[in-house]
Structures are given as C-alpha cells and as structure tokens.
Short mmCIF file of C-alpha atoms and ligand atoms in Angstrom, two decimals:
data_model
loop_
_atom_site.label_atom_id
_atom_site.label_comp_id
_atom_site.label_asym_id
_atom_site.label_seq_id
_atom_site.Cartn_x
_atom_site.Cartn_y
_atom_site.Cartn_z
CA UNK A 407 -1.27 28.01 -11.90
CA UNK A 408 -0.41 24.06 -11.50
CA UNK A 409 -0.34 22.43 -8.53
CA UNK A 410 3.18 20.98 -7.40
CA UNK A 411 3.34 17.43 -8.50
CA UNK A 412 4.13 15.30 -5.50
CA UNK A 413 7.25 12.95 -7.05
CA UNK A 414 6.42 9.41 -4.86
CA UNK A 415 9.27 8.02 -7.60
CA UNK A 416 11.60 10.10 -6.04
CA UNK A 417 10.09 9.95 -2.42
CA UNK A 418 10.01 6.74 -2.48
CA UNK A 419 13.77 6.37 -3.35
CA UNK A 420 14.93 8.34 -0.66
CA UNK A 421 13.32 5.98 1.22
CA UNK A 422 14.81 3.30 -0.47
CA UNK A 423 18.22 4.48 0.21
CA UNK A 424 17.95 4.61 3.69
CA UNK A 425 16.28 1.16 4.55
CA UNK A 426 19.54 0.21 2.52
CA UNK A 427 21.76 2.43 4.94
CA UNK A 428 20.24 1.30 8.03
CA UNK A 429 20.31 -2.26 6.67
CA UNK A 430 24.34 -2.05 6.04
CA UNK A 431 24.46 -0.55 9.71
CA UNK A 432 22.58 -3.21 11.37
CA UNK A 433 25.26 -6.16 8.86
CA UNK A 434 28.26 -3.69 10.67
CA UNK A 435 27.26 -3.94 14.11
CA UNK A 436 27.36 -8.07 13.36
CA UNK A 437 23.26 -8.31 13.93
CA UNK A 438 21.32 -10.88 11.66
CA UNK A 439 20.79 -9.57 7.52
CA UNK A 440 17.12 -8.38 7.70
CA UNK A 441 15.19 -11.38 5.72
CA UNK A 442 11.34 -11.14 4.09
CA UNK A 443 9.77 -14.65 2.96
CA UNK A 444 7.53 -14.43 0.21
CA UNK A 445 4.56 -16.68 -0.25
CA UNK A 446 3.00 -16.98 -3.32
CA UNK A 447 0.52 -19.72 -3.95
CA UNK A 448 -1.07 -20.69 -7.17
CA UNK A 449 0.21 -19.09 -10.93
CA UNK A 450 -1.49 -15.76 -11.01
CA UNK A 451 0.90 -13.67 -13.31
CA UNK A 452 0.32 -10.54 -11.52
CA UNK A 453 0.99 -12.11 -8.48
CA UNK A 454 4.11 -13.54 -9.85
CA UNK A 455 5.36 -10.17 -11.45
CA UNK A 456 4.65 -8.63 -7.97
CA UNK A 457 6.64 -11.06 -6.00
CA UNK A 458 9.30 -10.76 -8.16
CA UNK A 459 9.51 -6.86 -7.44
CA UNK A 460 9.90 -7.09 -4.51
CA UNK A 461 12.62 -9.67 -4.18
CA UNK A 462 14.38 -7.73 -6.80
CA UNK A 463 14.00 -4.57 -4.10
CA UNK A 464 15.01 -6.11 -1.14
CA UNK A 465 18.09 -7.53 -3.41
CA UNK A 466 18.75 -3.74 -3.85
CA UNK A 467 18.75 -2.24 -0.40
CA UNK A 468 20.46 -5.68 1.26
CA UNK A 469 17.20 -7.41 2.31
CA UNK A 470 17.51 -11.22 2.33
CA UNK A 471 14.64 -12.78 0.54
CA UNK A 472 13.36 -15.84 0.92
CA UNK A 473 10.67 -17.11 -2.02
CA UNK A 474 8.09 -20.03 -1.35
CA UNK A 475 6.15 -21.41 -3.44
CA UNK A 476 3.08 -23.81 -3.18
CA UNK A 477 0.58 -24.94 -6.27
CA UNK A 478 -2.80 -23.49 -6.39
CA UNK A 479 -4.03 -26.76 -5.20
CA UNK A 480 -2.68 -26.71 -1.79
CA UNK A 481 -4.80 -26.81 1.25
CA UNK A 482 -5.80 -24.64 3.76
CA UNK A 483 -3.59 -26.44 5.97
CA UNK A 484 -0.76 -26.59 3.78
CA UNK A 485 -0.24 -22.90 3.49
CA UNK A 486 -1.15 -22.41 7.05
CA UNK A 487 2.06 -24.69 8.27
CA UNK A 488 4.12 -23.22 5.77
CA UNK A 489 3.58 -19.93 7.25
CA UNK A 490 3.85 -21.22 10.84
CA UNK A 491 7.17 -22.42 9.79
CA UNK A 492 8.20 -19.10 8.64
CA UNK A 493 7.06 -17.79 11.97
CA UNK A 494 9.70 -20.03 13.87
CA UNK A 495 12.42 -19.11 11.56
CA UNK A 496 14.70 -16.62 12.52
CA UNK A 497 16.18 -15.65 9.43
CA UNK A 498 12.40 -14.32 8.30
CA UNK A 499 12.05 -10.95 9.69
CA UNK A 500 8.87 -10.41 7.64
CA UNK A 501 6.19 -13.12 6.09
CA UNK A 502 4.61 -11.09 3.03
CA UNK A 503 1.27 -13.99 1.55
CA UNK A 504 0.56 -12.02 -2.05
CA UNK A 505 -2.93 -11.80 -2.30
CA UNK A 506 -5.44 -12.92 -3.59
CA UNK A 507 -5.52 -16.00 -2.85
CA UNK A 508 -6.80 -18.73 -5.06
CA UNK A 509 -10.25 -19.81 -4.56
CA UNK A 510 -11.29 -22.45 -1.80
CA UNK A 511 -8.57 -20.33 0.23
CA UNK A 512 -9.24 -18.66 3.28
CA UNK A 513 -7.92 -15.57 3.58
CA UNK A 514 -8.17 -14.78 7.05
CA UNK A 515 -7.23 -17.82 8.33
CA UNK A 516 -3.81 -17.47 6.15
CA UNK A 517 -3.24 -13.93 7.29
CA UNK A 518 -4.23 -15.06 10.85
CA UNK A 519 -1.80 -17.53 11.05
CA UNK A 520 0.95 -14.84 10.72
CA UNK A 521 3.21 -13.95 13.49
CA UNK A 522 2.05 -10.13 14.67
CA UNK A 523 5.87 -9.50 14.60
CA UNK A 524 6.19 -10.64 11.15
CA UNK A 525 3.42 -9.34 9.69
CA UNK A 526 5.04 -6.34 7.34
CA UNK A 527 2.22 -6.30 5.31
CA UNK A 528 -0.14 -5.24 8.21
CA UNK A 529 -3.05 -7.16 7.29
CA UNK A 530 -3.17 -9.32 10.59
CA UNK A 531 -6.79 -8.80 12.07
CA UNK A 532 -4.94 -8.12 15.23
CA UNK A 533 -2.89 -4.91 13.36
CA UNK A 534 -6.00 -3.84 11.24
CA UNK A 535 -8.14 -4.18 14.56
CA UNK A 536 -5.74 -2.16 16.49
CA UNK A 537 -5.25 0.55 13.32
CA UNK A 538 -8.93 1.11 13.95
CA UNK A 539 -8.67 1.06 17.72
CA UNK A 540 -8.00 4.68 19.74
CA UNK A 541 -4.95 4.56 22.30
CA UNK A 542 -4.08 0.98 20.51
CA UNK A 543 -0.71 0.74 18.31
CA UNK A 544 -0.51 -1.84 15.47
CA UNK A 545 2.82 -3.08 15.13
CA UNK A 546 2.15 -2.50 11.46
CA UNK A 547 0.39 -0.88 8.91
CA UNK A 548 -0.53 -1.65 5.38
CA UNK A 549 2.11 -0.51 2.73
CA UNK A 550 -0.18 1.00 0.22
CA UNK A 551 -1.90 2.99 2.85
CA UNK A 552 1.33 4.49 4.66
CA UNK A 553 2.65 5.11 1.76
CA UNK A 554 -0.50 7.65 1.13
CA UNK A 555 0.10 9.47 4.31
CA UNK A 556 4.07 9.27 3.87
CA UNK A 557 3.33 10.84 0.59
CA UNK A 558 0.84 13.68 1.94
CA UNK A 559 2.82 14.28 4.86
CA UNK A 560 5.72 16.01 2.11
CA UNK A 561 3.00 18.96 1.32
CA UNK A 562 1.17 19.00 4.19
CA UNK A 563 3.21 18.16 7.64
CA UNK A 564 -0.43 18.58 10.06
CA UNK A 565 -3.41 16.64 8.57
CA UNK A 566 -5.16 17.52 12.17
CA UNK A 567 -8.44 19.16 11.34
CA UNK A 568 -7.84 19.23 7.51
CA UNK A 569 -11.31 17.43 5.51
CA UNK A 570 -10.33 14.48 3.91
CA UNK A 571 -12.00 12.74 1.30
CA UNK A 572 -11.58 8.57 1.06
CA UNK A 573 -12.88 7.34 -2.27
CA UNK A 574 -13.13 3.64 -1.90
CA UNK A 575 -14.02 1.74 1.43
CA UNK A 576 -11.46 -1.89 0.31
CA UNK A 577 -9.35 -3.92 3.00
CA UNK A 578 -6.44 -3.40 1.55
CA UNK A 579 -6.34 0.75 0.56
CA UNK A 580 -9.37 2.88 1.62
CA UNK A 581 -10.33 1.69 4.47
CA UNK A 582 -7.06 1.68 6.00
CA UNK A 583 -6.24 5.46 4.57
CA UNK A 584 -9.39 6.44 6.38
CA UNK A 585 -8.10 5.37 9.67
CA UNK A 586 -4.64 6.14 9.40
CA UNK A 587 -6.32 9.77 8.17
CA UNK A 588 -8.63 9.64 11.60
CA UNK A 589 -5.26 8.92 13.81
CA UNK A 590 -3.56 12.30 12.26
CA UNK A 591 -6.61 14.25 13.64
CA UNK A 592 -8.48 14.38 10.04
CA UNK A 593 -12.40 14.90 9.79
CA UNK A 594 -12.66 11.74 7.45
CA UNK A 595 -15.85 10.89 4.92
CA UNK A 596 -15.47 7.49 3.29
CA UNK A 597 -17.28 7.19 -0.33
CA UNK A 598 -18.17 3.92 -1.75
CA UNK A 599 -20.18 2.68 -4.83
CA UNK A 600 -23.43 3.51 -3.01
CA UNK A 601 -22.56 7.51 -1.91
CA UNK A 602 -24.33 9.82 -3.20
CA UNK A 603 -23.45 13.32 -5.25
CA UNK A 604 -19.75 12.16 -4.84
CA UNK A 605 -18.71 15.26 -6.57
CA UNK A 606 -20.41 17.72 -3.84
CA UNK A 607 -18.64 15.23 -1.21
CA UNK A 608 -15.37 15.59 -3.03
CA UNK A 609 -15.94 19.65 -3.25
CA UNK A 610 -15.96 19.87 0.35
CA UNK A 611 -11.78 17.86 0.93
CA UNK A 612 -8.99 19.61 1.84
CA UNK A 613 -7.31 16.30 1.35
CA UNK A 614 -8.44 13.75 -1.09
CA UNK A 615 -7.24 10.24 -1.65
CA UNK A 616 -9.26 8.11 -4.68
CA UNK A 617 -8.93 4.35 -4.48
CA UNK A 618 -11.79 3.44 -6.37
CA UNK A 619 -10.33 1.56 -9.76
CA UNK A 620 -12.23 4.22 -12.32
CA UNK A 621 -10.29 5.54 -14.69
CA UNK A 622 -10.17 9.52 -14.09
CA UNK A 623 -13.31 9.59 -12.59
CA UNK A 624 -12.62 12.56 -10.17
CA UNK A 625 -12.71 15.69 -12.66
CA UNK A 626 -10.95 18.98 -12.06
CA UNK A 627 -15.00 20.58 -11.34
CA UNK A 628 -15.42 18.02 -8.21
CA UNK A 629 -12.15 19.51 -7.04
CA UNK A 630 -11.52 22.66 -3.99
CA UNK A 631 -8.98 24.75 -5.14
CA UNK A 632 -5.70 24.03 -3.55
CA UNK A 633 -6.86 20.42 -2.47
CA UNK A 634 -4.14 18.32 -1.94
CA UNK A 635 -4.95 15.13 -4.12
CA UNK A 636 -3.22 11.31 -3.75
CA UNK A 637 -4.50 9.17 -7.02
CA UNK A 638 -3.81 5.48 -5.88
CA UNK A 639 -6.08 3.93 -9.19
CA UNK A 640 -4.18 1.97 -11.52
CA UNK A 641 -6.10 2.20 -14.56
CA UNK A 642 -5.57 0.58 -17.89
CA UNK A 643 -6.70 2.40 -20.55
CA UNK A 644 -6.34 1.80 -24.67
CA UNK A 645 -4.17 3.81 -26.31
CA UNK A 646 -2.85 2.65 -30.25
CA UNK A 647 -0.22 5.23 -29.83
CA UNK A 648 1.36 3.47 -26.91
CA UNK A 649 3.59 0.13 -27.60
CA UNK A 650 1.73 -1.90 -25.50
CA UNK A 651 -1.68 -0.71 -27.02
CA UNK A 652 -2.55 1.30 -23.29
CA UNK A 653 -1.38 3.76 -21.09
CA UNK A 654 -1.99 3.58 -17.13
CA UNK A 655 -4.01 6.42 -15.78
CA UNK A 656 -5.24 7.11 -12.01
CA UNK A 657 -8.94 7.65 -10.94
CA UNK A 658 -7.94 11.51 -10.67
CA UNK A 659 -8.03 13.48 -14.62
CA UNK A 660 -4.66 14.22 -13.74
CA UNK A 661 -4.23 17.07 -16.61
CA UNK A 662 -7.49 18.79 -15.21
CA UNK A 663 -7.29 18.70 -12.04
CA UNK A 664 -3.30 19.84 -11.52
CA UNK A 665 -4.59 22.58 -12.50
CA UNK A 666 -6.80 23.47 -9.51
CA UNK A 667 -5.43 21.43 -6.86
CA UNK A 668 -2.19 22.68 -4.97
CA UNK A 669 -0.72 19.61 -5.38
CA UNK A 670 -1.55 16.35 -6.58
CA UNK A 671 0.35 12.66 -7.32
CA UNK A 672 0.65 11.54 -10.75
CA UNK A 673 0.17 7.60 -12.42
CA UNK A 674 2.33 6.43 -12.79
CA UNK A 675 5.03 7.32 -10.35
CA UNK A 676 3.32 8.26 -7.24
CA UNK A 677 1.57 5.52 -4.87
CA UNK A 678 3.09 3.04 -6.69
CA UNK A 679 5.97 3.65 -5.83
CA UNK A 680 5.96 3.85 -2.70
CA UNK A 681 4.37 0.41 -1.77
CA UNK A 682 7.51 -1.96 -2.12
CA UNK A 683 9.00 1.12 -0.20
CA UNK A 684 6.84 0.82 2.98
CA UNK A 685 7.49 -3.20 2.66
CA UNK A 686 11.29 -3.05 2.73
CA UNK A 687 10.71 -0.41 6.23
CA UNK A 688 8.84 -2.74 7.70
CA UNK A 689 11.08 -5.68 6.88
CA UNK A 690 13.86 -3.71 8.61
CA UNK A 691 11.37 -2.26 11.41
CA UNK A 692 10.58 -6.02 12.21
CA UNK A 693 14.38 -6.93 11.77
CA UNK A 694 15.36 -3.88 14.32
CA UNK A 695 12.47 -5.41 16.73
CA UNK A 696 13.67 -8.75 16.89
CA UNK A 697 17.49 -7.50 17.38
P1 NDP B 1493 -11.43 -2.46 -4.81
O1 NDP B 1493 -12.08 -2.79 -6.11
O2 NDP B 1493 -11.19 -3.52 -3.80
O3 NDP B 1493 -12.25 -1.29 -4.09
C1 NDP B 1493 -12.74 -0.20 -4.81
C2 NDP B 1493 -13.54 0.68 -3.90
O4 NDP B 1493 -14.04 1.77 -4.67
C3 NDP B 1493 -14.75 0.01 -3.26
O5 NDP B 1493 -14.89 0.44 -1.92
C4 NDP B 1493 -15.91 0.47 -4.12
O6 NDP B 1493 -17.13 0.61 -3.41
C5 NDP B 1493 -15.46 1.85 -4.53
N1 NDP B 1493 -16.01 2.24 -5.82
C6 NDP B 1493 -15.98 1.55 -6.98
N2 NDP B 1493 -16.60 2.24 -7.96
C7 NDP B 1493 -17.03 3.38 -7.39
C8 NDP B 1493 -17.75 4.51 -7.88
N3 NDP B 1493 -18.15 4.59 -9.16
N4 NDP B 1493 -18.02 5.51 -7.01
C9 NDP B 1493 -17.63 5.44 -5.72
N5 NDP B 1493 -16.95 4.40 -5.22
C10 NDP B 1493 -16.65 3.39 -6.04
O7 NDP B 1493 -10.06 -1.75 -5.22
P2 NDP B 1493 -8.72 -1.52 -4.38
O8 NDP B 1493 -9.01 -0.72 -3.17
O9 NDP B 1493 -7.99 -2.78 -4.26
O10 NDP B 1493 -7.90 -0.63 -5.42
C11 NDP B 1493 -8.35 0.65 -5.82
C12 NDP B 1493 -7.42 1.17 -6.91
O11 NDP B 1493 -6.11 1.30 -6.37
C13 NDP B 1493 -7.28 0.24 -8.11
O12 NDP B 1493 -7.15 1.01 -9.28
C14 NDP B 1493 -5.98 -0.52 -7.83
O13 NDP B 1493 -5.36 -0.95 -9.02
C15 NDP B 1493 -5.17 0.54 -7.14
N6 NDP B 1493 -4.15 0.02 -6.22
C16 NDP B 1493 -2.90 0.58 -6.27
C17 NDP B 1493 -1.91 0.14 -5.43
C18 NDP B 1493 -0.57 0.79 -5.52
O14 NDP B 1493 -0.42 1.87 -6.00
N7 NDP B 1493 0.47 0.20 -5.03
C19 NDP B 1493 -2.12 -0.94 -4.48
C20 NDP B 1493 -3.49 -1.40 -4.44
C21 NDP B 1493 -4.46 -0.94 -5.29
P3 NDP B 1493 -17.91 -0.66 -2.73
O15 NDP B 1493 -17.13 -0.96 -1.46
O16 NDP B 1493 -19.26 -0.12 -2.47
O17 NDP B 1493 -17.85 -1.77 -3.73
#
C-alpha cells in the first residue's frame, strides 16, 4: 500500500492564508504594514527569479516589500551599510540578503551585520549559534529547515525519540534540520559525502530528511517500512518529453519508495513550497515583535 503523500503545496497555503489574516488584523488595529527588504547583489538569474518570488508573495498576503539592489561590484562595505540602514528603518520588519553572494564577498560579515530582530532568514551566527545551543532560543530559524519540521509535524505530531536520518550536513538545510530534529527530542545521525554504507544508515530512520542535491539517490531498498520521508533535493533531470527538455526530481525515487514509506513529500510541491511560507511568518513574527 502507498504511503500518504504529504501535500507541502497545500500546507504551505494554509499557511499562506493566515500570515495574510494576521497581517490584515495587525493593518485593523492601526499597527505598522509588516515590511521585508530584499537585498540582492550582483545579476545571478536564480537569485533574481528568487527575489522576485518572494516579493510577488508578500504582495499576496499584504507584506510590504522593499527591493534593493547593488551591482556585483560593490564592496564589502557597501553592502554592509546598506544593510545597517535597513536595520534603522522601521518600515523593514525583516532584511532577507539572497545568497550566494558574489565572489570577493564575505558572507558572514554581510549576514553579521543583520539586526537579530530582522533577521527572518535565520542565518545570523547569533540565531544559528543559539539553534545549536540547549536552553538557548533563536529568535529565528532558517525557512527551508522549519519548513521540514512544519511539514513532518502534519504526520507525525512527537518526533521525541523517533531515529532520524539527515542526508546532507550544508549551512543552509541539513545542518539546521539536524538541530531543529535534536530540539524535538530526535536521536539524530547526520550523513555527508564521506559516510559510509549510507543505505544501512538510512535503514535504521524512522524519520528521514535528504538534502544532498543527487537525483533519487535514496532507493525504496535503503528505506524502513513506514518511514516518514521529507525529499528537499531539487534535481534537474533531462527529459525530451518535457517542454523544457527536464523534469525536477528530489534525492528520494519518489515512485519506489511511496511505496514502502508511510508517508513521504513529493518534488515538486513539497519543501518548496513551504520556504517563501516560513519567510512571510517570520516577516510578520518580526513585525508582531517590534509592535
Ligand atoms: P549542498 O550542496 O550545500 O550540500 C549537500 C550536502 O549533501 C553536503 O553536506 C554533502 O556532503 C552531502 N552530499 C553530497 N553528495 C552526497 C552523497 N553522494 N552522499 C552523501 N552525502 C552527500 O546543498 P544544499 O544543502 O544547499 O541543498 C541540498 C538540496 O536541497 C539541493 O538539491 C537543493 O537544490 C535543495 N534545496 C531546496 C530548497 C527548497 O526546497 N526550498 C532550499 C535549499 C536547497 P559534504 O558536506 O561532505 O560535501
């Protein structure tokens, strides 16, 4: 029998729709429109694409965006007073720097420069360092990876004690699953590019999250029966059939393994989803904060 297929489209549009109800609340009761300021630096296209996303979504649910834009030759210092700016505005709830960064940049000094209050992306050393900390509370924490536990939290309300799996070890998603999977009371093993017999590690996970960038790479054999199974990969893979010339598949065989897991999130239309999601909370967490 299949697994049930966790619907972070869906999920994620509930969610939607009530950052946009709270957001309409907090315009009635006369308090400041919730604002985000994006920074993008440099003419990445990805970058660009993403950025516009998520102006387009905080258009949608009543966020106030603000977008700022600064050649990939600008210095260190330039983007670190831009953002320092941003931090004394008050109409910027929330300062979201796409990454990467072009080279000669320093990331950490960027994100560093961002005001803990403001920092809905949850990449501030001070939030990741806290995230990792027990008995310490970051004021955020990194879309991508709440939207993971937001997502297994539907099927599976009490992670405490359950075996999770991480498959990847990056800044930005496994490392950050992993320790928001340690602070629900999970037994967590991060994999990486040097574990070894991943799929004897991966046999053992009640819970499994890959975020590895291999397309289907996890195969319904390495799977428990009745795991529960978030695929955050974003694969492209060729496909003539498609108009495009490729389809976009996860790092789980999706096909294969809904078949033995109990349930399991497809690609697209379940992390994905849920990242611009997590951003517009925050936006309107930080907004609520600053009152
Ligand atoms: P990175 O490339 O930064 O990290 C990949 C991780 O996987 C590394 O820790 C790496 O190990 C590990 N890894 C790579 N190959 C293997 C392997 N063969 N066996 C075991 N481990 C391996 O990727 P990201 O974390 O940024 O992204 C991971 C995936 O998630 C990508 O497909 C990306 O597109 C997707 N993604 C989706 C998002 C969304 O849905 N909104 C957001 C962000 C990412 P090591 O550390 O040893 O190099």
């Amino acid at each position: 029998m299949s697994g049930t297929i966790i619907d972070g489209a869906a999920i994620a549009q509930a969610l939607r729709a009530e950052v946009a109800r709270e957001t309409a609340e907090l315009i009635r009761q006369g308090k400041t429109q919730p604002g985000l300021a994006t920074v993008l630096v440099g003419d990445n296209p990805a970058s660009q694409s993403y950025v516009k996303s998520k102006k387009k979504a905080c258009a949608e649910v009543g966020i106030a965006s603000f977008g700022y834009e600064l050649p990939a030759t600008a210095s260190q210092a330039e983007v670190e007073k831009l953002v320092k700016e941003l931090n004394a505005d008050p109409h910027v709830n929330g300062i979201l720097v796409q990454l990467p960064l072009p080279r000669g940049l320093d990331e950490e000094g960027v994100l560093s420069a961002i005001s803990i209050e403001k920092d809905v992306d949850g990449f501030h050393p001070v939030n990741i360092g806290r995230l990792a900390q027990k008995g310490r509370d970051p004021l955020f924490v990194p879309c991508t990876p709440a939207g993971v536990i937001h997502l297994l939290k539907t099927v599976v309300p009490s992670l405490e004690g359950a075996n999770a799996v991480v498959l990847g070890r990056s800044n930005i998603v496994g490392m950050p699953v992993a320790l928001l999977l340690v602070r629900e009371n999970a037994t967590v093993t991060i994999c990486h590019s040097r574990s070894k017999d991943l799929p004897g590690i991966v046999r053992g996970a009640d819970v499994l999250v890959a975020a590895v960038g291999r397309a289907e790479m996890v195969r319904a054999d390495w799977v428990k029966p009745g795991a529960v199974v978030v695929d955050v990969g974003i694969n492209r893979v060729d496909d003539a059939t498609r108009p495009k010339g490729y389809r976009l598949v996860g790092d789980v065989a999706f096909e294969e393994v809904k078949e033995v897991a109990g349930a399991i999130t497809p690609v697209p239309g379940g992390v994905g989803p849920m990242t611009i999601a997590m951003l517009l909370n925050n936006t309107l967490r930080a907004a609520k904060a600053a009152g």
